[in-house]
mmCIF file of C-alpha atoms (C1' of nucleotides) in Angstrom:
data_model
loop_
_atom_site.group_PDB
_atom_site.id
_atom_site.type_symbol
_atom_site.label_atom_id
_atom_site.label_comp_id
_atom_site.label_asym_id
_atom_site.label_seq_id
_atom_site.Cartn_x
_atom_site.Cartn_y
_atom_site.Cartn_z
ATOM 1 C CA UNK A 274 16.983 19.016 -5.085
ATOM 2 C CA UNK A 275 13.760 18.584 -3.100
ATOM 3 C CA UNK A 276 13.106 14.786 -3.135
ATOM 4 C CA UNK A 277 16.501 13.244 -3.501
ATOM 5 C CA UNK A 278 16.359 11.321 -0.196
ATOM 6 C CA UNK A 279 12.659 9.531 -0.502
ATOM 7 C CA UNK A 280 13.303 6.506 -1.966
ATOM 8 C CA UNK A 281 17.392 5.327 -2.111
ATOM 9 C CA UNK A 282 18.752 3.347 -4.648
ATOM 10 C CA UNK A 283 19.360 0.532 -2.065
ATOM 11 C CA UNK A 284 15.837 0.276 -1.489
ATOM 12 C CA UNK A 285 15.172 -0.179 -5.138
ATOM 13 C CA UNK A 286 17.888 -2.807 -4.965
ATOM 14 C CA UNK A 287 16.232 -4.156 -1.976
ATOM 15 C CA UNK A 288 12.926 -4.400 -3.563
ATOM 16 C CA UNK A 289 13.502 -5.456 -7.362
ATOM 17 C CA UNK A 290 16.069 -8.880 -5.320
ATOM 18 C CA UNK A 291 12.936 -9.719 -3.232
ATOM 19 C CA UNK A 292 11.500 -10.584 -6.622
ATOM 20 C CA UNK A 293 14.177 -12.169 -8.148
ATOM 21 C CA UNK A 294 14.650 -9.302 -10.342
ATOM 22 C CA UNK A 295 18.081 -7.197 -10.320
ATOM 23 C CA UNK A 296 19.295 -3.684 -10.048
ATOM 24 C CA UNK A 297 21.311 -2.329 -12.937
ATOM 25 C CA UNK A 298 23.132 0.932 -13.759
ATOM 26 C CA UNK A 299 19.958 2.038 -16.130
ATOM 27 C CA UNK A 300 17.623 1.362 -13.076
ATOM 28 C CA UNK A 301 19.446 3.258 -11.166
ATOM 29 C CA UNK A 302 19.440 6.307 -13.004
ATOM 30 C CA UNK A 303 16.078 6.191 -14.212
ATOM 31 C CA UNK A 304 15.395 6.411 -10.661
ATOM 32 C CA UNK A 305 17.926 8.814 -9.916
ATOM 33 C CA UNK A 306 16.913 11.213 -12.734
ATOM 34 C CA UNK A 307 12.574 11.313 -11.722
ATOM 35 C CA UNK A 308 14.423 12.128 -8.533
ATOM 36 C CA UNK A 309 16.226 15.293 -9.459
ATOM 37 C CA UNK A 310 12.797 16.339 -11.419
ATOM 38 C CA UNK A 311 11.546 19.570 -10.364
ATOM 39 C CA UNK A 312 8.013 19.260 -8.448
ATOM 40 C CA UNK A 313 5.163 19.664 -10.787
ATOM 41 C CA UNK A 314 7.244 18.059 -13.739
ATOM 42 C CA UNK A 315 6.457 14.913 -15.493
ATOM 43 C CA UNK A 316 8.089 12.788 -18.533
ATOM 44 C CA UNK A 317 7.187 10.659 -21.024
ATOM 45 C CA UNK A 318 9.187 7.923 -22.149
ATOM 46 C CA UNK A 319 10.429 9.727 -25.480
ATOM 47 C CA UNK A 320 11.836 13.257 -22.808
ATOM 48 C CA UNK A 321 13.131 10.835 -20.199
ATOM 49 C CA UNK A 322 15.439 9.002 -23.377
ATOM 50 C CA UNK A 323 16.298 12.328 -24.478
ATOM 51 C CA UNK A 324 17.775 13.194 -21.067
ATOM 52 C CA UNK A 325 19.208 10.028 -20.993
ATOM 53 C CA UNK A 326 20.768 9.670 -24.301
ATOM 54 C CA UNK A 327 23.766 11.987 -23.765
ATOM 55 C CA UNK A 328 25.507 10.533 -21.377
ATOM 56 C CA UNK A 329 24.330 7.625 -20.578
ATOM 57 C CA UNK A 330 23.008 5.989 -24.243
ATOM 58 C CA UNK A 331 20.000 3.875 -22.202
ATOM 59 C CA UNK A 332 18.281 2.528 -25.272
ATOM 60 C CA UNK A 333 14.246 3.228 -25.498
ATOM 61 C CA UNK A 334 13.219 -0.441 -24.974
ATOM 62 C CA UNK A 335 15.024 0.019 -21.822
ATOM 63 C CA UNK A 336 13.207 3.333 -21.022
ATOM 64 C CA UNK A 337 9.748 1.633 -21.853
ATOM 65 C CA UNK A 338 10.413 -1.380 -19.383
ATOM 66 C CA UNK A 339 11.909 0.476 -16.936
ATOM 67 C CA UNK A 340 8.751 2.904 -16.775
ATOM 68 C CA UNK A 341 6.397 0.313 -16.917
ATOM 69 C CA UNK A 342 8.431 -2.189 -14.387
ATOM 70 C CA UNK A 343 8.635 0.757 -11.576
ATOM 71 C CA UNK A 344 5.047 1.678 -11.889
ATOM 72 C CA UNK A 345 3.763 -1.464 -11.236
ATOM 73 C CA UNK A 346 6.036 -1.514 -8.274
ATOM 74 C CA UNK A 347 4.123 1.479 -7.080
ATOM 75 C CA UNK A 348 7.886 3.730 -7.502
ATOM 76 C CA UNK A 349 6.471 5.795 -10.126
ATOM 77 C CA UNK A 350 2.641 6.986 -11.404
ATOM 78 C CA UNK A 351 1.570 6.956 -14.666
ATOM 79 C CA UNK A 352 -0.082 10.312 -15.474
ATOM 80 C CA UNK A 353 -2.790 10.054 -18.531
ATOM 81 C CA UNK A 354 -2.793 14.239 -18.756
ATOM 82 C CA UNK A 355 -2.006 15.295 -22.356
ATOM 83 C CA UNK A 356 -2.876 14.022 -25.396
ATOM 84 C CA UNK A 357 -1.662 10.752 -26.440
ATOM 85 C CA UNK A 358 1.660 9.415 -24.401
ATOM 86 C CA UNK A 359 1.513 8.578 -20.016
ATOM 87 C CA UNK A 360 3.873 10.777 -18.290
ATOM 88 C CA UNK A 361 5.431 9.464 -15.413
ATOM 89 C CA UNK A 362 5.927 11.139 -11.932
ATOM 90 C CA UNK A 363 7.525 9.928 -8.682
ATOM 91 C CA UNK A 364 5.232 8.366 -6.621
ATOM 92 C CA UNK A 365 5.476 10.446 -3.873
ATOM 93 C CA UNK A 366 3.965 9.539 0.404
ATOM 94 C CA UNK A 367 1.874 11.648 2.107
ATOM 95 C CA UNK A 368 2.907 15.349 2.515
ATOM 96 C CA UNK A 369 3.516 15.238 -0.977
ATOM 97 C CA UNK A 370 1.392 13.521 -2.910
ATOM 98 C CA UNK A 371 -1.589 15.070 -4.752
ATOM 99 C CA UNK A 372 -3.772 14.967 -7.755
ATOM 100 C CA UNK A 373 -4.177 17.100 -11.172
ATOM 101 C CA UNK A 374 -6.601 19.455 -12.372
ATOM 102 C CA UNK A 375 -5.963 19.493 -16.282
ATOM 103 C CA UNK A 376 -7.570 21.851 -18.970
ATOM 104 C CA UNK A 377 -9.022 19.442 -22.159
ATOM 105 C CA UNK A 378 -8.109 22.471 -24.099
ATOM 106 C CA UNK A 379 -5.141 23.407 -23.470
ATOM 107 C CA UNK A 380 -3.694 20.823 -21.088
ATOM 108 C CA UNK A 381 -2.335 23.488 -18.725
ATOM 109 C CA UNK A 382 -2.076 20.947 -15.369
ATOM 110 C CA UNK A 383 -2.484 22.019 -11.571
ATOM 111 C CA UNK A 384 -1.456 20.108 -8.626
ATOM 112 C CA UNK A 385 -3.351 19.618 -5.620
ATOM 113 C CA UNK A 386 -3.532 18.433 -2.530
ATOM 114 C CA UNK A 387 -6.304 16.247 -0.503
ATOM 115 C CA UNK A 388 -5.948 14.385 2.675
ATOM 116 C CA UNK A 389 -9.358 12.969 2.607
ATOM 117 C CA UNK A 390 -8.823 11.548 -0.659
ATOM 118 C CA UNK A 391 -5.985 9.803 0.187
ATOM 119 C CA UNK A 392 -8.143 8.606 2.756
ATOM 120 C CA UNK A 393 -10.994 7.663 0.833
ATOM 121 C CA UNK A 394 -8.930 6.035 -1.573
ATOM 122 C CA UNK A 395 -6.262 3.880 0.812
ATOM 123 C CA UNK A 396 -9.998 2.386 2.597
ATOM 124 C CA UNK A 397 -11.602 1.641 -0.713
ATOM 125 C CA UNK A 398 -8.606 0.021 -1.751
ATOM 126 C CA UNK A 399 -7.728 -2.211 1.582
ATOM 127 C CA UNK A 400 -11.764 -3.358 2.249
ATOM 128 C CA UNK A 401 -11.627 -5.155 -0.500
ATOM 129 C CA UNK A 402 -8.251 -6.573 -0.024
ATOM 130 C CA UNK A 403 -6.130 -4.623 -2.637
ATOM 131 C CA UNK A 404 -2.555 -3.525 -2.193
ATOM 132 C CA UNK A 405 -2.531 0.099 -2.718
ATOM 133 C CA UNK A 406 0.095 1.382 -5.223
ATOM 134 C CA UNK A 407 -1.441 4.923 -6.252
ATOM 135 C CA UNK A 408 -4.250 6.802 -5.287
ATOM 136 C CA UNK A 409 -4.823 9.640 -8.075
ATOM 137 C CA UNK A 410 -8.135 12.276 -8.847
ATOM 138 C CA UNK A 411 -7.633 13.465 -11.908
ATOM 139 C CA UNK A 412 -10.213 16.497 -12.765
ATOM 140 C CA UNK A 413 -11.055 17.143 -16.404
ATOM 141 C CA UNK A 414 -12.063 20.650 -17.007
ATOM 142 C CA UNK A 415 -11.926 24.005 -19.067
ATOM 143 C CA UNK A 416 -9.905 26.321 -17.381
ATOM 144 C CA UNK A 417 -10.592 30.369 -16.746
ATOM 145 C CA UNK A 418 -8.802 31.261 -20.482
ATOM 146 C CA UNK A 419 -10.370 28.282 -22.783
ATOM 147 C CA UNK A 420 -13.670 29.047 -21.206
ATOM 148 C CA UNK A 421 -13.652 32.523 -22.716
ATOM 149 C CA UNK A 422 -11.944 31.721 -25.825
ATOM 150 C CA UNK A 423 -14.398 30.077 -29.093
ATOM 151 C CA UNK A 424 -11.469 27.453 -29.997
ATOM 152 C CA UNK A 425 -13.393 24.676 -30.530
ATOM 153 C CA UNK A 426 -12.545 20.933 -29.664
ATOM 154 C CA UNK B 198 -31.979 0.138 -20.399
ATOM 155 C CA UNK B 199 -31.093 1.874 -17.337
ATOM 156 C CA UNK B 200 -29.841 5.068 -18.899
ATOM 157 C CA UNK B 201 -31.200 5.766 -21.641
ATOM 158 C CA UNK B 202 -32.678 9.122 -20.369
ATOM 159 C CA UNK B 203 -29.982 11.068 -19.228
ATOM 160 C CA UNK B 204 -28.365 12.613 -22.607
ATOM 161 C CA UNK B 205 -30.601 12.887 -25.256
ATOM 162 C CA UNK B 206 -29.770 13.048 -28.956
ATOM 163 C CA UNK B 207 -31.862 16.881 -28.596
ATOM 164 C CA UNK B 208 -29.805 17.888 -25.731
ATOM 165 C CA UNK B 209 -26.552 16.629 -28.128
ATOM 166 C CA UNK B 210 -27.551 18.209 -31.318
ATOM 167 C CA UNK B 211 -28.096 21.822 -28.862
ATOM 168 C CA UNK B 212 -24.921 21.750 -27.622
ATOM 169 C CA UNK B 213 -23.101 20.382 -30.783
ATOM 170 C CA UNK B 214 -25.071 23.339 -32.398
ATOM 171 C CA UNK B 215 -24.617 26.205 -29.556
ATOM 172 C CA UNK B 216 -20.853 25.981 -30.513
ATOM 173 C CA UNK B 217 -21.251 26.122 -34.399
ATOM 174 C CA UNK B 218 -21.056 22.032 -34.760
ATOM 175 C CA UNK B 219 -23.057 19.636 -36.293
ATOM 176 C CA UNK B 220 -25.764 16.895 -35.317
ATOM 177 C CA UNK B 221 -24.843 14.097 -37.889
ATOM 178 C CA UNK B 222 -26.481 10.234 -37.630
ATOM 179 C CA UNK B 223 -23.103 9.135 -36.954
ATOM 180 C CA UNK B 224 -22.861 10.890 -33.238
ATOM 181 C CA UNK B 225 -26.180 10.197 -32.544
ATOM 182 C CA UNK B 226 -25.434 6.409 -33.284
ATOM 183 C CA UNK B 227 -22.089 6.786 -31.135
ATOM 184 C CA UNK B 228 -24.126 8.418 -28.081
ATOM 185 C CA UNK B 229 -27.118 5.926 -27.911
ATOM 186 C CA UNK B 230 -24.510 3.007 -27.879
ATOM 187 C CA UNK B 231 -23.004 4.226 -24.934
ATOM 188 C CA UNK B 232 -26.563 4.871 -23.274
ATOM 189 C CA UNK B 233 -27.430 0.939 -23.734
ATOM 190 C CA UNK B 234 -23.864 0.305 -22.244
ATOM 191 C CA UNK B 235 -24.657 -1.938 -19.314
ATOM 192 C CA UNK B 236 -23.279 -0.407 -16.178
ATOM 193 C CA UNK B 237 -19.923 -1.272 -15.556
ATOM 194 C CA UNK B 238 -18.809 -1.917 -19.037
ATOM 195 C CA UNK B 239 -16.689 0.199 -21.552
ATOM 196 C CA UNK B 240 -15.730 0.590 -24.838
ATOM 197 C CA UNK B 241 -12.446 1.666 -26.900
ATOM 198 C CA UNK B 242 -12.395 2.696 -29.682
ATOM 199 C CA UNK B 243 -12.031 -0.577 -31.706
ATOM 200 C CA UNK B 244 -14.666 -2.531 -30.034
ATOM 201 C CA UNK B 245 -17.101 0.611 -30.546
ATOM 202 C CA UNK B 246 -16.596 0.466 -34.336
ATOM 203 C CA UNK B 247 -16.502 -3.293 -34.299
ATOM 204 C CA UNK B 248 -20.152 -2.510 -32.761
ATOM 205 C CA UNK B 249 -20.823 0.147 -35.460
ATOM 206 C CA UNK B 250 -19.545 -1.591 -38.089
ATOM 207 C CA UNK B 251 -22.469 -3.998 -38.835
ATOM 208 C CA UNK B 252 -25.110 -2.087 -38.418
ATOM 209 C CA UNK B 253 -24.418 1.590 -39.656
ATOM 210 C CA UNK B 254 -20.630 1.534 -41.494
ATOM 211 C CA UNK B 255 -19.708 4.266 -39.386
ATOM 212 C CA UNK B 256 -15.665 4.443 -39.858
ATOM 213 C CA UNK B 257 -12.460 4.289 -37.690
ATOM 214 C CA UNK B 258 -11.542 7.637 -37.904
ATOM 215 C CA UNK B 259 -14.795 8.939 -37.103
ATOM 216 C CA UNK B 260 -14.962 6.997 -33.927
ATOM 217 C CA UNK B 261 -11.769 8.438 -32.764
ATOM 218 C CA UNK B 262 -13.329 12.111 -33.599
ATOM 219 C CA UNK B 263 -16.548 11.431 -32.170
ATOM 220 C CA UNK B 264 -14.832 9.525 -28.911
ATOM 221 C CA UNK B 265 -12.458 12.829 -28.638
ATOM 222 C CA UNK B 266 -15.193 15.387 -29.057
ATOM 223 C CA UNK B 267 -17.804 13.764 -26.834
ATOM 224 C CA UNK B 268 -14.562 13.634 -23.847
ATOM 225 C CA UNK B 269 -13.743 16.809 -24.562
ATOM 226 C CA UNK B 270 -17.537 18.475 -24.152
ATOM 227 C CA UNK B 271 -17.908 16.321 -20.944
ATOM 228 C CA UNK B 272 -20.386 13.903 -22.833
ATOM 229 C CA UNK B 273 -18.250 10.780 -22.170
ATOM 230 C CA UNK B 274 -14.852 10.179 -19.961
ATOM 231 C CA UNK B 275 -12.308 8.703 -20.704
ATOM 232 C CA UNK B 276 -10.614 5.829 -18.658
ATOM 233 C CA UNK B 277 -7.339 4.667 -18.658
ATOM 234 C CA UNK B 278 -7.709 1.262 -17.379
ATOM 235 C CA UNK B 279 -5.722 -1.092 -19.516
ATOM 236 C CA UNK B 280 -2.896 -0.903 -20.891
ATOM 237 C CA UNK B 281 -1.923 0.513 -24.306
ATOM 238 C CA UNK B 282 -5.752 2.056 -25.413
ATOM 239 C CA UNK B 283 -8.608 4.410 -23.268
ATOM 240 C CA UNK B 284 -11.422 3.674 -22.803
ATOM 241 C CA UNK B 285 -14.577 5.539 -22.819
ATOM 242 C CA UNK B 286 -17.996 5.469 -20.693
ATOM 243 C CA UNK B 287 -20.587 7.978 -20.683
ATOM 244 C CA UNK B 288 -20.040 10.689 -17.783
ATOM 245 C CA UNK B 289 -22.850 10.308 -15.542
ATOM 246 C CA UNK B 290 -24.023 13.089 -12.658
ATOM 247 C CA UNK B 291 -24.334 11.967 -9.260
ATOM 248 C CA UNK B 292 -26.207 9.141 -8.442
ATOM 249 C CA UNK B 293 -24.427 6.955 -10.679
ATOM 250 C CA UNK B 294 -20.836 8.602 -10.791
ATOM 251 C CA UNK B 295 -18.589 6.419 -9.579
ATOM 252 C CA UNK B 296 -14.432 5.784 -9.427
ATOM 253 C CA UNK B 297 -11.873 2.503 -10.340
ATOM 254 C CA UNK B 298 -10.170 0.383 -8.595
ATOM 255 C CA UNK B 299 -7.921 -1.159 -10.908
ATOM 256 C CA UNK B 300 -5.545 -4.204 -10.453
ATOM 257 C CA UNK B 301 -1.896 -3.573 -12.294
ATOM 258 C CA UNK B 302 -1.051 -6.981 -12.850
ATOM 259 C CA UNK B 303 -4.805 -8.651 -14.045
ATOM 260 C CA UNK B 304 -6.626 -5.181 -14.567
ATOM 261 C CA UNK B 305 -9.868 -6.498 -12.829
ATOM 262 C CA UNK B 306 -11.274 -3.069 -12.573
ATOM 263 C CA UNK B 307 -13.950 -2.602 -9.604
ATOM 264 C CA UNK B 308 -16.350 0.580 -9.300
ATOM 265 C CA UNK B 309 -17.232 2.508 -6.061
ATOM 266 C CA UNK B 310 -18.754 5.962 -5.518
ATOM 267 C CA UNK B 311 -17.885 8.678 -3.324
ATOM 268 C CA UNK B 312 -19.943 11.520 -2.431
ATOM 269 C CA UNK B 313 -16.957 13.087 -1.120
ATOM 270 C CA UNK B 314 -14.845 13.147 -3.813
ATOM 271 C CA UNK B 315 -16.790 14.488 -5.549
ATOM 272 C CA UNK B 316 -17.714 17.107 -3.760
ATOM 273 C CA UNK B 317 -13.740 18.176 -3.137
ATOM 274 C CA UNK B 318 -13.333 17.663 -7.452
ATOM 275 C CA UNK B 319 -15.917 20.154 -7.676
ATOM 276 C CA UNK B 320 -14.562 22.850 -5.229
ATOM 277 C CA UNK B 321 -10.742 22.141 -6.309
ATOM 278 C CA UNK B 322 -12.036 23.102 -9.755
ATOM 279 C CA UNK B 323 -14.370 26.001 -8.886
ATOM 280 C CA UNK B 324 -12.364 27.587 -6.685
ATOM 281 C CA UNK B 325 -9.646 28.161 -9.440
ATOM 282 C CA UNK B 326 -12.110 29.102 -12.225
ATOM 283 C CA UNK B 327 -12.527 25.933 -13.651
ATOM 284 C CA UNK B 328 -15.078 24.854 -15.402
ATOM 285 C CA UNK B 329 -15.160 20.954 -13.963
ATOM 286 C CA UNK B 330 -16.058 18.444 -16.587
ATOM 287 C CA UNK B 331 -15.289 15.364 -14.999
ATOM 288 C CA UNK B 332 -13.679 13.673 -12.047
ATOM 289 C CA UNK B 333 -11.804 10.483 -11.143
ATOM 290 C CA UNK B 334 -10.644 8.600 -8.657
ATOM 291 C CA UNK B 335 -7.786 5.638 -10.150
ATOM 292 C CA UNK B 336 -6.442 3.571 -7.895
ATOM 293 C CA UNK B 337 -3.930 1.423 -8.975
ATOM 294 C CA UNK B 338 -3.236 -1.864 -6.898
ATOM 295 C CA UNK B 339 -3.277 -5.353 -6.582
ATOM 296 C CA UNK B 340 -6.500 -7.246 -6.247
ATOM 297 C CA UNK B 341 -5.763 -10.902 -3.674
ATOM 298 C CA UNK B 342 -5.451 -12.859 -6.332
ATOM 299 C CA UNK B 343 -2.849 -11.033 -7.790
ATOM 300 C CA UNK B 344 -0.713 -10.492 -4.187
ATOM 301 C CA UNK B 345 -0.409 -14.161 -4.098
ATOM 302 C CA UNK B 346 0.644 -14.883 -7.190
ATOM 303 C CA UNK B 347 4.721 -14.782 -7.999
ATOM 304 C CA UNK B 348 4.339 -13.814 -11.529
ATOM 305 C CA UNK B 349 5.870 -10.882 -12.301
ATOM 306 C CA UNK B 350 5.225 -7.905 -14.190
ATOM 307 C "C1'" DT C 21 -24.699 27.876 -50.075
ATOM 308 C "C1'" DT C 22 -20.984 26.980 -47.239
ATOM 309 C "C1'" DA C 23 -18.672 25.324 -43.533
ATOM 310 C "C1'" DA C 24 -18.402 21.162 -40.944
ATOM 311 C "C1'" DG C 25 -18.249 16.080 -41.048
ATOM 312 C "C1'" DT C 26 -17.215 11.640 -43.171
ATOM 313 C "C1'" DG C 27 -14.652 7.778 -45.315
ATOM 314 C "C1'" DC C 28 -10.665 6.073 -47.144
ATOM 315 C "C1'" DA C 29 -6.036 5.195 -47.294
ATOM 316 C "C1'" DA C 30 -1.716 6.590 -45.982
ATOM 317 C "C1'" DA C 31 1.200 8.345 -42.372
ATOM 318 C "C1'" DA C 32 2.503 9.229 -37.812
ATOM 319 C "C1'" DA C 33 3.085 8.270 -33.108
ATOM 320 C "C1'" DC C 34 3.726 5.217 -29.565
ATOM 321 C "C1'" DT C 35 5.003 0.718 -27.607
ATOM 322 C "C1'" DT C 36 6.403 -4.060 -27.710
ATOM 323 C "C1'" DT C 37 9.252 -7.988 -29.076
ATOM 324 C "C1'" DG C 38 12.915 -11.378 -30.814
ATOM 325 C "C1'" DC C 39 17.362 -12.318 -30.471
ATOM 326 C "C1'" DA C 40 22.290 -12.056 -29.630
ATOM 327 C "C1'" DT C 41 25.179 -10.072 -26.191
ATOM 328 C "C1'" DA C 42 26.283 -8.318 -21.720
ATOM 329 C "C1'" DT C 43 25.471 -8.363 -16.656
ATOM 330 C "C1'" DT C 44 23.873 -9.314 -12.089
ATOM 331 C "C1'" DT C 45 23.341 -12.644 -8.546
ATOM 332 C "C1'" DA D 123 26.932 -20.847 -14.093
ATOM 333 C "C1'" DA D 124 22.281 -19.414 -14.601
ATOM 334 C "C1'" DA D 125 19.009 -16.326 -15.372
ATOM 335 C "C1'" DT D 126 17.794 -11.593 -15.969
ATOM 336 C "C1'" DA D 127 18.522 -7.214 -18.497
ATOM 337 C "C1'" DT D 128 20.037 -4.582 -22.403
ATOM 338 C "C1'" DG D 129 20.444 -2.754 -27.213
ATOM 339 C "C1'" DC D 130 19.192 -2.947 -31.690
ATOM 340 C "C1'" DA D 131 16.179 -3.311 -35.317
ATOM 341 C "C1'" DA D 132 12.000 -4.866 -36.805
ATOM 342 C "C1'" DA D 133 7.160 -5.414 -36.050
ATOM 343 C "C1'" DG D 134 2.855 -4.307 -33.815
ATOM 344 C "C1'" DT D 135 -0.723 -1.117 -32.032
ATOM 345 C "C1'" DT D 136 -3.117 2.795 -31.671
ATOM 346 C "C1'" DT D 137 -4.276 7.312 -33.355
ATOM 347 C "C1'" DT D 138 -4.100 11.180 -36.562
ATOM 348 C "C1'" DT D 139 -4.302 13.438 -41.066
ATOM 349 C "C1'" DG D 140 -4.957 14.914 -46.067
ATOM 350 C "C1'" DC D 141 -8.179 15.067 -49.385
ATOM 351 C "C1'" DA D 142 -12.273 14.550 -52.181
ATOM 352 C "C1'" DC D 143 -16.987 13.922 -51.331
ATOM 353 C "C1'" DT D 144 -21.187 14.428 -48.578
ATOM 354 C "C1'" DT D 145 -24.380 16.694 -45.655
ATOM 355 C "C1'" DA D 146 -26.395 19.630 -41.870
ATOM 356 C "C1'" DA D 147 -27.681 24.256 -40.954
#
DNA sequence: TTAAGTGCAAAAACTTTGCATATTT
DNA sequence: AAATATGCAAAGTTTTTGCACTTAA
């Protein structure tokens, strides 16, 4: 378990009350589970229920508003890498945050890392007075095996 | 019409045609839209056959093929600004590429370049074999307005 | 000619919502 | 007690697909 002490489940307590909003058992193991994920994993609403499902029965509305409630609180990043559904990561601080390369053919996905982008983003962001939340580069591009095979789209 | 030059409907119907596809009225419509795009703007895929629709009858589902085949050769990218749909601007080389800076609450979405970033998107992508089609900065935050508003979600 | 592209309508996939009930604060 | 959150089922959006017909190469 690599990232299990970044971001307690009293500080999403903390956070969601200074709102007026509350913590609840699904919260917390939404959290809890994007915690134990493996670095260089993602999930999509539809994966994160199915994890969920056995043994805790969180219902899919839940699972949509949850994902959609902790990325606008910055806790999670909403990945557009395949086709057709947002995955969702941690949003992860410095040493381990980074950006995706991602095939259009195939969708095989690469993390990276970039100080200067962080950088570059966090400035654009604060000059013109925006909060920053994420700070992604997503690269589009046809990797070493799609460029040699005649697959088309 | 500021960009009218960069793509045209020859250099389309080459590539289309280098890869065993097919120039058709339809995709030449769909590109020279996008070419009289004002900067800054975008399109999904309903508002681009809402545009189509009076003039040329061009339908739904080709838009979504066309939209897909043009991101996929590097023609257009594809933004995921908004919430529930993408949407789609052509993908311009280096004097006019530029990055978002979108607001999560409102999604006022600002543009900014970066010689920089692109220059790392490039290399990142290279330097594995990649063959880069686009790259994109997204950086989710909250514009002023939005920071001093209480409204949530 | 013949393989790719289109339009249509139907289906699939994904996401949101209304409402009664359960829970945090 | 009051207001937020959940689960369920139903509805809403967005996107894809099958198929017969058309058209570019």
């Amino acid at each position: 378990m690599v990232n299990s002490t970044q971001y307690t489940s009293a500080a999403l307590k903390a956070e969601l009350n200074s709102k007026g909003w509350r913590m609840t058992p699904q919260r917390e193991t939404i959290l809890k589970v994007f915690q134990e994920l493996p670095a260089g994993n993602h999930l999509n609403a539809e994966e994160l229920h199915a994890r969920l499902e056995t043994s805790s029965g969180i219902s899919l509305s839940t699972v949509y508003r949850t994902l959609k409630l902790m990325a606008r609180m910055g806790i999670l990043r909403e990945l557009e890498l395949a086709e057709g559904h947002k995955h969702y990561e941690l949003n992860q601080p410095y040493p381990h945050h980074h950006h995706h390369l991602v095939c259009v053919k195939c969708y095989r996905t690469i993390e990276f890392k970039s100080n200067p982008i962080l950088t570059i983003g966090s400035k654009a962001a604060t000059e013109r007075g925006f909060k920053l939340l994420d700070c992604q580069l997503t690269i589009h591009a046809v990797c070493p095996e799609c460029q040699r095979s005649i697959v088309p789209l």
